XYZ file of C-alpha atoms in Angstrom:
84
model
C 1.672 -14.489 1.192
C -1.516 -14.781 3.137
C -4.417 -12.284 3.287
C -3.584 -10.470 6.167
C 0.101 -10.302 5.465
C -1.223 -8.445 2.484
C -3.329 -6.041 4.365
C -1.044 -5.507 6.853
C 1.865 -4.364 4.180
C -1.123 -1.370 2.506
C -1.917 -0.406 6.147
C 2.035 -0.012 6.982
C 2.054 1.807 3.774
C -0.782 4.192 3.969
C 0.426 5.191 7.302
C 3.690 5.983 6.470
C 2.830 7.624 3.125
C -0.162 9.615 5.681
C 2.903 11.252 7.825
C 5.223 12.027 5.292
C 1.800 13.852 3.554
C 1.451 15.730 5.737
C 4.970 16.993 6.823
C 5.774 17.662 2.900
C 2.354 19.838 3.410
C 4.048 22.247 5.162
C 6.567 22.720 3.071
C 6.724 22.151 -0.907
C 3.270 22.574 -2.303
C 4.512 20.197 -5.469
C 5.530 17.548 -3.637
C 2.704 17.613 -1.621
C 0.722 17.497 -4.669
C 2.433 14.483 -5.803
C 2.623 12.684 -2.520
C -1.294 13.133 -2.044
C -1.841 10.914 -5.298
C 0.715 8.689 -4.056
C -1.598 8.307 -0.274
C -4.827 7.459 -2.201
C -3.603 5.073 -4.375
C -1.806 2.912 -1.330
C -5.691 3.521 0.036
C -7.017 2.184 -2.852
C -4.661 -0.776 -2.586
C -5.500 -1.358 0.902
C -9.421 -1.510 0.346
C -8.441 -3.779 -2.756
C -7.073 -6.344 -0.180
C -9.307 -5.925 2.218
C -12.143 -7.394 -0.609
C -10.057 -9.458 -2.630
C -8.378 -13.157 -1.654
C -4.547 -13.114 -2.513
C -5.043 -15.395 -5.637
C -7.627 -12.852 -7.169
C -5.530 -10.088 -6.061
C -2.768 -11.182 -7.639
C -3.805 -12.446 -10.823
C -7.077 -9.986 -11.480
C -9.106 -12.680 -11.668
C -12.227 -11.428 -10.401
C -13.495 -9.581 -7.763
C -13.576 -11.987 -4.736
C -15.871 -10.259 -2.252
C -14.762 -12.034 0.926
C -17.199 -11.955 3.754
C -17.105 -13.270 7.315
C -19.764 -13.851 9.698
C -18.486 -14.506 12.745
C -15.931 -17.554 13.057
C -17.296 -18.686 9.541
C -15.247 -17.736 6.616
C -16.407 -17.373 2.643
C -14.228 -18.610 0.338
C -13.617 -17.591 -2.992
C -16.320 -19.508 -6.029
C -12.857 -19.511 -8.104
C -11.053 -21.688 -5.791
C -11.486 -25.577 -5.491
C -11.266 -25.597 -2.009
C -11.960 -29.553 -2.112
C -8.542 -30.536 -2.187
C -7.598 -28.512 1.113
């Protein structure tokens, strides 16, 4: 999976996760409760990947900081992009 596959998936998530919040809101005060922690830690995820290259992501391996400035993109120090 690619970056932005990756981001898009926690952004699907959180949204879903954000309307279901706040319909349970109005009704069950526990499962509200419960589906609150459930919202910030797909948020969490989602900022995760938006910082992170997949490889890092997936394996822990660091925290990649990705930056981009303009058209030009950073890659990861972990990654020996000579081969590409």
């Amino acid at each position: 999976m690619d970056n932005d596959t990756l981001i898009d998936q926690a952004r699907h998530l959180y949204a879903v996760l954000q309307v279901e919040q706040y319909t349970k809101s109005l009704k069950n005060k526990t499962q509200f409760d419960r589906l609150d922690h459930l919202v910030m830690c797909a948020y969490c995820r989602y900022q995760r990947r938006l910082n992170r290259c997949v490889l890092c992501y997936q394996h822990r391996l660091n925290d990649c900081n990705r930056k981009f400035w303009g058209n030009e993109q950073q890659f990861c120090p972990r990654i020996n992009h000579s081969r590409l």
